[in-house]
Tab-separated table of C-alpha atoms in Angstrom:
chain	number	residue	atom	x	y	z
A	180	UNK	CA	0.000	0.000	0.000
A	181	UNK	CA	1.101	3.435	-0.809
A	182	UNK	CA	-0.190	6.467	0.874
A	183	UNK	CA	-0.883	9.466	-1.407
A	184	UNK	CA	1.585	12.274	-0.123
A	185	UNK	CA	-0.478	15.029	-0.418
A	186	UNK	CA	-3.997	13.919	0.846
A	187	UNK	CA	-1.681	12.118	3.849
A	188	UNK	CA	-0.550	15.787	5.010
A	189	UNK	CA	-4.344	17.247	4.537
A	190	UNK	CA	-5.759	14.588	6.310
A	191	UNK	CA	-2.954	14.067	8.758
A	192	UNK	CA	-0.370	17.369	9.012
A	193	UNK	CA	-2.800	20.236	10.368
A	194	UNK	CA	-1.079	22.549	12.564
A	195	UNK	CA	1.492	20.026	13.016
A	196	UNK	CA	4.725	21.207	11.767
A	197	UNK	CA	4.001	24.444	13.717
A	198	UNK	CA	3.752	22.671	17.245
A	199	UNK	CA	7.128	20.520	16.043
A	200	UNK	CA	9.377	23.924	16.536
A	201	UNK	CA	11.798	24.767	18.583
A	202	UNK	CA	14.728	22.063	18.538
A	203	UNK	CA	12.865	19.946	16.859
A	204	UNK	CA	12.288	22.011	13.362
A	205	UNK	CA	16.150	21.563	12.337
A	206	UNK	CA	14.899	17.916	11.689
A	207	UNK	CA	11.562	18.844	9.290
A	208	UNK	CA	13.257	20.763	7.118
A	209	UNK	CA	15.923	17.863	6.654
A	210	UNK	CA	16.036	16.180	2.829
A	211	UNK	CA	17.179	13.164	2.140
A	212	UNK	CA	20.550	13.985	-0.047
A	213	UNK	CA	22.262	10.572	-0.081
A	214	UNK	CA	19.405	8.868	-1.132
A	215	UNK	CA	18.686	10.785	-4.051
A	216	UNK	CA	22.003	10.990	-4.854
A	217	UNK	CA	21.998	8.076	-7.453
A	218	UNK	CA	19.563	9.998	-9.677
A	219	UNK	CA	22.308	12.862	-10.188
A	220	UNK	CA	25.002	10.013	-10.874
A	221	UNK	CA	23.465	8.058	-13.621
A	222	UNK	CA	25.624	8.305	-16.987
A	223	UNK	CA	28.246	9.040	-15.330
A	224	UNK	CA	30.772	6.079	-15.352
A	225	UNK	CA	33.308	5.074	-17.788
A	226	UNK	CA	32.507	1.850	-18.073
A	227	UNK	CA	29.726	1.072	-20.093
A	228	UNK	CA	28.546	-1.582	-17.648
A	229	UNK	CA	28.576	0.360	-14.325
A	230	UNK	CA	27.053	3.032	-16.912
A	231	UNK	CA	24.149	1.218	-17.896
A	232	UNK	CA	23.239	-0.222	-14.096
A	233	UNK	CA	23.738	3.260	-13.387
A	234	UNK	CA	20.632	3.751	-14.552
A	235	UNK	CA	19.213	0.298	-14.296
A	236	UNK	CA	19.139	0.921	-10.163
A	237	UNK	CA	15.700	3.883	-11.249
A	238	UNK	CA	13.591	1.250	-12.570
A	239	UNK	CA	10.434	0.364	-10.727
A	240	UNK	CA	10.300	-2.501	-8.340
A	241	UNK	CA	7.558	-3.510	-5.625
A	242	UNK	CA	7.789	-1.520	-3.129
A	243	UNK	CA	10.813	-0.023	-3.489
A	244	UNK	CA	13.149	-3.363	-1.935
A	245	UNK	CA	15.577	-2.597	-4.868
A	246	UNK	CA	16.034	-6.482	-5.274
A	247	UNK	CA	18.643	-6.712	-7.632
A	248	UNK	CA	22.765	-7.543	-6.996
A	249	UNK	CA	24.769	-7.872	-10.188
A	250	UNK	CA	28.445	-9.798	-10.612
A	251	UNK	CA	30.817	-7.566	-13.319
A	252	UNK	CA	33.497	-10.086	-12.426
A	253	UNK	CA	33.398	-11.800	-15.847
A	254	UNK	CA	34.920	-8.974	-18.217
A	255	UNK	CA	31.878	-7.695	-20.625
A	256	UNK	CA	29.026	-9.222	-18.376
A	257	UNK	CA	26.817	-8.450	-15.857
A	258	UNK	CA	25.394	-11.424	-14.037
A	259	UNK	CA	22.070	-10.240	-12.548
A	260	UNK	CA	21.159	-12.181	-8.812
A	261	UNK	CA	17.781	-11.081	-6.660
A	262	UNK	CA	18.310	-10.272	-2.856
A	263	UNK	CA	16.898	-12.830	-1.471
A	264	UNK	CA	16.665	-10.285	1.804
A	265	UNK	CA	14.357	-7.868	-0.176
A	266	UNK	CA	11.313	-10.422	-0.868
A	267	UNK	CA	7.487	-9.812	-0.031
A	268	UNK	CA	6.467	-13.306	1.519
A	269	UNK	CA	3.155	-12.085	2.202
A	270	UNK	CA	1.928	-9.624	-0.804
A	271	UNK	CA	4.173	-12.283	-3.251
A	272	UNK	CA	4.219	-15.523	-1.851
A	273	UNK	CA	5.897	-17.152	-4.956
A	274	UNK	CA	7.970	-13.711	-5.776
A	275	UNK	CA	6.125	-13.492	-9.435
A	276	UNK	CA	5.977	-9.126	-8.710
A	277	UNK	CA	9.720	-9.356	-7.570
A	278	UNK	CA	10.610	-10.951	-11.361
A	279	UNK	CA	8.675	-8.484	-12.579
A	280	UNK	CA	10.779	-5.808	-11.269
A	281	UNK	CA	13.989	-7.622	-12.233
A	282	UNK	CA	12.717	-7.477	-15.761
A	283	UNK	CA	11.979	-3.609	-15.259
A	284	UNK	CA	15.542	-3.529	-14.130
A	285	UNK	CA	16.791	-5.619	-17.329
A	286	UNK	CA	14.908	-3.316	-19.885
A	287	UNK	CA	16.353	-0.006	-18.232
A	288	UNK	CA	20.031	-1.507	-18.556
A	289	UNK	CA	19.181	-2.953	-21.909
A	290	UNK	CA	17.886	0.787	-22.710
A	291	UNK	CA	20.606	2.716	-21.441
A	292	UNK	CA	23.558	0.174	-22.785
A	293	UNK	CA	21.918	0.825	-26.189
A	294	UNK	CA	21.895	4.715	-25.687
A	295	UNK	CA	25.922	4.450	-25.028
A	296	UNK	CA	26.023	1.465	-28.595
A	297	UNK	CA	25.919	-1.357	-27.070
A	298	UNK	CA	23.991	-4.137	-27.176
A	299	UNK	CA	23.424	-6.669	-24.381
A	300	UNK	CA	22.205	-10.548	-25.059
A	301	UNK	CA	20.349	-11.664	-22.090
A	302	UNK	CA	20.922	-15.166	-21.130
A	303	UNK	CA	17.463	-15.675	-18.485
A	304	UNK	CA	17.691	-18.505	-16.003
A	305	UNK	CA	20.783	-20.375	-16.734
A	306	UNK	CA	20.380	-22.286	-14.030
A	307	UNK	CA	17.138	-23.785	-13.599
A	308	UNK	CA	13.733	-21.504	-12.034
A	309	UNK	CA	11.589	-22.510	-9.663
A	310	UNK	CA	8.314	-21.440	-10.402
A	311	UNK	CA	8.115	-21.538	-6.210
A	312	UNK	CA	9.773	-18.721	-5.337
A	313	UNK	CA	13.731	-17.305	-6.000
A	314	UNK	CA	16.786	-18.553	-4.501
A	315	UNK	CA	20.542	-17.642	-5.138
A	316	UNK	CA	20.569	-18.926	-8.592
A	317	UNK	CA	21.545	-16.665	-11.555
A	318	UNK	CA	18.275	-14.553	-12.934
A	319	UNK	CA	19.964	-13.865	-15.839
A	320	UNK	CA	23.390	-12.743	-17.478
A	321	UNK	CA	23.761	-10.040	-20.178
A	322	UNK	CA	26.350	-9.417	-22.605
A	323	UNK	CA	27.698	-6.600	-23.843
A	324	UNK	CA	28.338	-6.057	-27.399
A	325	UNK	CA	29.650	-2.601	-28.843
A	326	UNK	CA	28.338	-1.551	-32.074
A	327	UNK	CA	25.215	-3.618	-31.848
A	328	UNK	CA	22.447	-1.642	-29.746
A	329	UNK	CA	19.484	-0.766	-31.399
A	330	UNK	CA	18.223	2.705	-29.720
A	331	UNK	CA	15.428	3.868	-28.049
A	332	UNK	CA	15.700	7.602	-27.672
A	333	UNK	CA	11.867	8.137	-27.467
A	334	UNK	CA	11.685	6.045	-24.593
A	335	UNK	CA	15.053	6.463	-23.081
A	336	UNK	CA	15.087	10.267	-22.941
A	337	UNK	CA	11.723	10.090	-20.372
A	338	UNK	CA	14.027	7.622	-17.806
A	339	UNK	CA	15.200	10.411	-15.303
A	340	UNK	CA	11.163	12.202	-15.206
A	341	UNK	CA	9.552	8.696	-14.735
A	342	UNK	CA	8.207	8.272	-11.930
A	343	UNK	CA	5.165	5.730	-10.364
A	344	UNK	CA	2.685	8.624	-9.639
A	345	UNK	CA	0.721	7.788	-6.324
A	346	UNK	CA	-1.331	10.845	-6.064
A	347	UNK	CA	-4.914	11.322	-6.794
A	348	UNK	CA	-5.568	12.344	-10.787
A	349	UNK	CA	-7.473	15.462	-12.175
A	350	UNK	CA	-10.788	13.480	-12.860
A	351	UNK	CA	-11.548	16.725	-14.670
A	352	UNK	CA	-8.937	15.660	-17.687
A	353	UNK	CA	-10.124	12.251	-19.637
A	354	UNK	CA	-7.526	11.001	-21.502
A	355	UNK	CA	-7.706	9.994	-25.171
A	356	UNK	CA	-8.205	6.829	-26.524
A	357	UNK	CA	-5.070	8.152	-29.020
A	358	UNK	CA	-2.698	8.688	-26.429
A	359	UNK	CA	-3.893	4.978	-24.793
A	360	UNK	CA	-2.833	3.223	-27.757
A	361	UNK	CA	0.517	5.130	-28.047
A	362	UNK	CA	1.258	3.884	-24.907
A	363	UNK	CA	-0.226	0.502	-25.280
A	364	UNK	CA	2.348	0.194	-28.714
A	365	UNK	CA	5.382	0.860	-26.650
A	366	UNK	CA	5.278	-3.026	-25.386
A	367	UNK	CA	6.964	-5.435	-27.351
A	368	UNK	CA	6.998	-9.092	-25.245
A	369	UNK	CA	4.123	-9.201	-24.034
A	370	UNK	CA	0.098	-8.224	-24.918
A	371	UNK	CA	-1.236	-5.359	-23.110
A	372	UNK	CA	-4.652	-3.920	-23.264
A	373	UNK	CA	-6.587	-0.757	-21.830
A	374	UNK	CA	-9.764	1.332	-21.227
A	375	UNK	CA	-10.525	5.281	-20.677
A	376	UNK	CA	-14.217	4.196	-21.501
A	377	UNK	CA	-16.585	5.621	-18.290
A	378	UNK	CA	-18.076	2.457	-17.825
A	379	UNK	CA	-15.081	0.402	-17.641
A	380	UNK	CA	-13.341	2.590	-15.597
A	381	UNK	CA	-16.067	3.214	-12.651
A	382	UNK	CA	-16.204	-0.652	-12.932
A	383	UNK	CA	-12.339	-1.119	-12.084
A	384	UNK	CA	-11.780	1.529	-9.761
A	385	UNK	CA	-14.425	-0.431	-7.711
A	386	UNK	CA	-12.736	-3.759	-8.081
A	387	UNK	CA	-9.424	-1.999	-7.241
A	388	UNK	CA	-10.735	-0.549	-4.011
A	389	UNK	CA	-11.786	-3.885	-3.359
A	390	UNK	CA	-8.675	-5.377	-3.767
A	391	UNK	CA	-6.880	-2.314	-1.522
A	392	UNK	CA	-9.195	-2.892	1.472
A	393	UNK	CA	-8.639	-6.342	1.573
A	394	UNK	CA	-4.573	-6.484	1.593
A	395	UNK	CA	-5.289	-3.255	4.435
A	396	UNK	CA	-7.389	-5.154	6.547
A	397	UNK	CA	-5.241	-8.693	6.412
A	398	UNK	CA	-3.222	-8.017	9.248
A	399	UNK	CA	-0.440	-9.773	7.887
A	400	UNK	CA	-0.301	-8.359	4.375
A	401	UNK	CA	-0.825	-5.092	5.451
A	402	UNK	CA	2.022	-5.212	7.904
A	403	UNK	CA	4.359	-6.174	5.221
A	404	UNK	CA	3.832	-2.796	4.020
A	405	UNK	CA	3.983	-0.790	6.939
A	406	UNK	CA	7.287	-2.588	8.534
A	407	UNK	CA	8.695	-0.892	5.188
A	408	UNK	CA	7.479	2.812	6.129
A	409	UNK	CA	10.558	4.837	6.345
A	410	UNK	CA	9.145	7.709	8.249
A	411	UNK	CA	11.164	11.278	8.189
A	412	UNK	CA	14.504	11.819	6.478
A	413	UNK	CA	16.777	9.959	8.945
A	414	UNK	CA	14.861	6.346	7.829
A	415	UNK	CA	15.234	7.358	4.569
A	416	UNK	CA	19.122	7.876	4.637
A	417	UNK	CA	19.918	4.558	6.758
A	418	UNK	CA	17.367	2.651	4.623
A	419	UNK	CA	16.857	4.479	0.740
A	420	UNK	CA	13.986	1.658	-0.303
A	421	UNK	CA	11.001	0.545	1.108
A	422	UNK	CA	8.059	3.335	1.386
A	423	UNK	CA	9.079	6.905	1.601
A	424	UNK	CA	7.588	9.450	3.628
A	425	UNK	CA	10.401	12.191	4.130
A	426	UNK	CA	9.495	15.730	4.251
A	427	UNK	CA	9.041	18.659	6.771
A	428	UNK	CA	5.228	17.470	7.243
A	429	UNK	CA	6.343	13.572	7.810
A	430	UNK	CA	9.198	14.209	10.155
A	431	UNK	CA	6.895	17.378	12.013
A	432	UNK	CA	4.082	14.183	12.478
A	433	UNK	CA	6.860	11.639	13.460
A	434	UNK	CA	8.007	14.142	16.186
A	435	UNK	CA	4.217	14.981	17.800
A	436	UNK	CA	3.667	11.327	17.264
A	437	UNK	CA	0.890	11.764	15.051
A	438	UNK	CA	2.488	9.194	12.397
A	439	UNK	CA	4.224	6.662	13.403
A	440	UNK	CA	4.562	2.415	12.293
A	441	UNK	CA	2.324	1.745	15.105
A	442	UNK	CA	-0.325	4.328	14.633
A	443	UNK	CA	-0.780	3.244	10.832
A	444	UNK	CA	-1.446	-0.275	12.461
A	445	UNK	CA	-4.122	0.763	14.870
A	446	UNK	CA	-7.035	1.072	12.991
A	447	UNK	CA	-8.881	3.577	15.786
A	448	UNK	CA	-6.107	6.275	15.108
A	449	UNK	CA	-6.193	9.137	12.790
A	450	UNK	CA	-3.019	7.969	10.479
A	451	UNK	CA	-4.856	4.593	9.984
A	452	UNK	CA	-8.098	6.633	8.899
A	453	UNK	CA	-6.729	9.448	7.279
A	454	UNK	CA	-4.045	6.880	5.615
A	455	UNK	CA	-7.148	4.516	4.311
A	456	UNK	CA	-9.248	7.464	2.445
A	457	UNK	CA	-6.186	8.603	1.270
A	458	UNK	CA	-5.116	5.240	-0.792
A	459	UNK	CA	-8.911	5.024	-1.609
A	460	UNK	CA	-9.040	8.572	-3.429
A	461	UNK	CA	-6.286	6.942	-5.575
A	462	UNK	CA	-7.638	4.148	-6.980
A	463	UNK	CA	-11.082	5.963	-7.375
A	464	UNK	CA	-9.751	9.053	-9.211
A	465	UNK	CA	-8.562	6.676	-12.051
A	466	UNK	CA	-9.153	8.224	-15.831
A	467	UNK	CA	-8.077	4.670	-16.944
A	468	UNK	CA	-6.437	1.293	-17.111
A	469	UNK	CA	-4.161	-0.695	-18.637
A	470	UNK	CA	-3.167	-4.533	-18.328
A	471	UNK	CA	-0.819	-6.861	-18.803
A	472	UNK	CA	-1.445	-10.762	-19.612
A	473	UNK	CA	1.600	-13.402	-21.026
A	474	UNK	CA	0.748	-16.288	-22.635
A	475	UNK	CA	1.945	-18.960	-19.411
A	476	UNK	CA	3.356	-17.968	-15.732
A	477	UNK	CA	7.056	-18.927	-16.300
A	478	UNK	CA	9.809	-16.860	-14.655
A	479	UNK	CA	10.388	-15.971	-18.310
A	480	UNK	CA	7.160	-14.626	-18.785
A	481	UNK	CA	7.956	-12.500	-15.685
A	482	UNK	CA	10.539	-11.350	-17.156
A	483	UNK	CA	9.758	-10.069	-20.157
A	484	UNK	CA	6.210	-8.101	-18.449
A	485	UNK	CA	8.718	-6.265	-16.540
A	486	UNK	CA	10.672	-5.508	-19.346
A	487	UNK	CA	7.702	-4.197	-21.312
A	488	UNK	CA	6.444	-2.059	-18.093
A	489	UNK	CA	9.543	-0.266	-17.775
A	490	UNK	CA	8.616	1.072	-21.885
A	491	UNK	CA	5.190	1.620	-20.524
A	492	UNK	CA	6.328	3.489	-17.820
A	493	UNK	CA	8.387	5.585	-20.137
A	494	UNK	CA	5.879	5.620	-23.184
A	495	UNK	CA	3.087	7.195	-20.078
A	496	UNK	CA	5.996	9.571	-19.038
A	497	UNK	CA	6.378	10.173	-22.849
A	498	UNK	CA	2.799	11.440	-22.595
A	499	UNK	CA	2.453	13.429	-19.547
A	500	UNK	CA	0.893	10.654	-17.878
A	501	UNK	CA	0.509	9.141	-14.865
A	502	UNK	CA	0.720	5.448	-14.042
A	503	UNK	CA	0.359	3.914	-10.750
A	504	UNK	CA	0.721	-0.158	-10.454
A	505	UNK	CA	-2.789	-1.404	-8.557
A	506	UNK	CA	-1.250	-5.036	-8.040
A	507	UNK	CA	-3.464	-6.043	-5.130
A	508	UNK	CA	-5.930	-7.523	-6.892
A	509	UNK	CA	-3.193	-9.864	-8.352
A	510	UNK	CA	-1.519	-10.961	-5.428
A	511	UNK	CA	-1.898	-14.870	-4.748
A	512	UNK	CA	-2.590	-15.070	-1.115
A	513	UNK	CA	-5.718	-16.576	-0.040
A	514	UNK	CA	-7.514	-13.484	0.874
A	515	UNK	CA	-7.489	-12.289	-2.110
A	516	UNK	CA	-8.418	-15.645	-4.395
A	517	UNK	CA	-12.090	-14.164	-5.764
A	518	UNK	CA	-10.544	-10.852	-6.885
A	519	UNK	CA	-7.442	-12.599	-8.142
A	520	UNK	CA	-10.510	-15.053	-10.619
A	521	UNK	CA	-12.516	-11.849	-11.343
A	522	UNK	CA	-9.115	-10.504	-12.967
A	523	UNK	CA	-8.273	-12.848	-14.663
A	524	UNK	CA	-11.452	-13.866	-16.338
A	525	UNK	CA	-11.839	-9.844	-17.116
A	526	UNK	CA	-8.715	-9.453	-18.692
A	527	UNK	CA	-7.910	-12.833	-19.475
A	528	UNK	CA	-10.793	-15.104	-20.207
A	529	UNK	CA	-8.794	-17.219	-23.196
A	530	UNK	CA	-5.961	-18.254	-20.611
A	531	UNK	CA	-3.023	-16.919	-19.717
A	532	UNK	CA	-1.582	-14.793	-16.650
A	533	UNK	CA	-2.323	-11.132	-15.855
A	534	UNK	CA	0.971	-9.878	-14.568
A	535	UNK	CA	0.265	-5.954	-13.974
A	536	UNK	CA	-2.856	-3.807	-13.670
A	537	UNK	CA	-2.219	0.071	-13.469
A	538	UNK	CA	-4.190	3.122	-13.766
A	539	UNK	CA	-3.546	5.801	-15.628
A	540	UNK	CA	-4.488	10.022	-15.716
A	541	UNK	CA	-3.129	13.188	-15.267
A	542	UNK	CA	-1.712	14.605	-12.128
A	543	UNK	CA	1.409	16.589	-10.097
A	544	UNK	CA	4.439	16.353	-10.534
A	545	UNK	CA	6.693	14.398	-7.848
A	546	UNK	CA	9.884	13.764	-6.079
A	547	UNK	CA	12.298	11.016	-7.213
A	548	UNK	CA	12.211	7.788	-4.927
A	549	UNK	CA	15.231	7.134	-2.528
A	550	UNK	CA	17.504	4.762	-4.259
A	551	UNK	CA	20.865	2.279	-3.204
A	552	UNK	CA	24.032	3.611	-4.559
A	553	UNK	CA	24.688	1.759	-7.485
A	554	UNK	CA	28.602	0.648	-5.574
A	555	UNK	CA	25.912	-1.390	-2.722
A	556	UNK	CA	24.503	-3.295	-4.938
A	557	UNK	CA	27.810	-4.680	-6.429
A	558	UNK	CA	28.388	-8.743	-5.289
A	559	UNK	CA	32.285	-9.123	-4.433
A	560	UNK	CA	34.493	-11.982	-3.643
């Protein structure tokens, strides 16, 4: 679950920052430098590698874990492993949304190696998958090939504005079937549909606030979430992933105790409430929807949907869209088994797996998410 920033601070920050002063205003007005810090560093390595995972590191990924460790020992490769530290037992039981992100994270390399002439062969799964869950076999290894990259400056020029925009949209703008299907082209692995027609979308933004209320109100699903909070800018720097709320307002509600892990848990207090109409003004201020099915469920499969929503992403940043990921509703926990069906038979009644679900409008602009310096994510020895 992701709280919307800005309805969080209506709801939530009222005449808070001003009772936070004194001593304790040096810490609101405290931003999280190192943590952006690998947005300002991308492109700028010699070596076309560490230049490429230089920007690899600002794809999307659930909930910000930053899965990914890579191996440069063999010269020309990059051998990609997943964190096994950085999983979701309880949203992703069999890590499907973590692949996903991996493949976001292949696509952006893949993108940026191509922007610099190279190309990259990926080599997925040389080891075996387990359609279970990961381990500390390889995902995949790439190698790189100068002169052969094919590029994508229409996509790759939107990489440092993208962003996963989880604010309410201007239900005042529809967008137009035109600029749907320019976005929808952008995939090329996998088959990916959409809808700004009212109808559809008043149906979906009901199924997704379904799906929302019940991964809030499974105690153990929704705790998976908010053990990730990182709550004022002194989380953020010690931990740069997980769920980011830095910012005067945060760290002025941290200090009066207003927000806190705990009160987001406690359903009686005001940060639970406020926090709950706040994630439902989200999914009901959709102006549409796109999906993603592939053809079977293998790690392959999971692959390749992350590598075509990373170009979504990009194509929606392309066109001054927003795109949020609403991947409740396909989570494969028991709780959420007769959403998971309706889904499925929706969007894919022939067969087949529905790997994302996003919606899509027009909305603010916002801050870049806290990343890992590229160097931490390095495997040595």
């Amino acid at each position: 679950m992701t709280l919307s920033r800005r309805k969080t601070l209506a709801l939530l920050g009222g005449g808070f920052i001003v009772a936070a002063g004194g001593a304790a205003g040096l810490a609101v007005t405290r931003t999280p430098h190192s943590a952006l810090a690998p947005w300002a560093a991308a492109g700028g390595y010699a070596d076309p590698r560490m230049n490429a995972l230089s920007y690899a590191i600002l794809a999307p990924n659930p909930h910000n874990r930053q899965p990914w460790l890579v191996d440069l020992r063999r010269a020309g490769e990059v051998t990609l492993h997943v964190d096994t530290d950085r999983l979701l037992p309880y949203t992703d039981p069999f890590n499907r949304q973590i692949v996903v992100g991996l493949g976001c994270f292949l696509e952006l390399m893949t993108l940026a190696a191509a922007a610099q002439g190279y190309g990259v062969e990926l080599d997925l799964f040389p080891d075996g998958e387990d359609p279970g869950g990961l381990d500390t076999r390889r995902v995949a290894v790439a190698r790189f090939a100068q002169g052969a990259g094919v590029p994508a400056p229409d996509l790759f020029a939107h990489v440092m504005q993208r962003r996963s925009l989880k604010e309410p949209y201007d239900i005042t703008r529809p967008v137009d079937p035109t600029v749907l299907e320019d976005v929808i082209a952008a995939a090329e692995r996998t088959k990916v549909e959409g809808t700004v027609a009212p109808d559809d979308i008043a149906t979906l933004r009901k199924i997704s606030h379904a799906a929302l209320r019940i991964e809030i109100e499974t105690p153990h699903t929704y705790k998976e979430s908010v053990d990730l909070f990182r709550i004022g800018s002194r989380e953020v720097e010690v931990n740069p992933d997980g769920i980011d709320f830095s910012g005067p307002a945060f760290e002025a509600m941290a200090l009066t105790g207003v927000f806190s892990r705990e009160a987001a848990l406690d359903q009686s207090s005001m940060a639970y409430r406020g926090g709950l109409k706040a994630v439902f003004e989200n999914t009901d201020t959709a102006m549409g929807h796109i999906w993603q099915v592939t053809p079977t469920n293998t790690r392959t499969d999971q692959i390749n949907a992350g590598r075509d929503w990373l170009r979504l992403n990009l194509a929606t940043t392309r066109a001054g869209l927003g795109m949020q990921p609403l991947s409740q509703g396909l989570q494969e926990y028991p709780e959420m088994s007769d959403i998971y069906r309706e889904l499925h038979a929706r969007f894919a009644p022939d067969g087949g797996a529905v790997q994302m679900f996003a919606r899509i409008g027009y909305g603010p602009q916002v801050g870049q998410s806290p990343r890992w310096p590229l160097e931490r994510k390095i495997l040595e020895g």
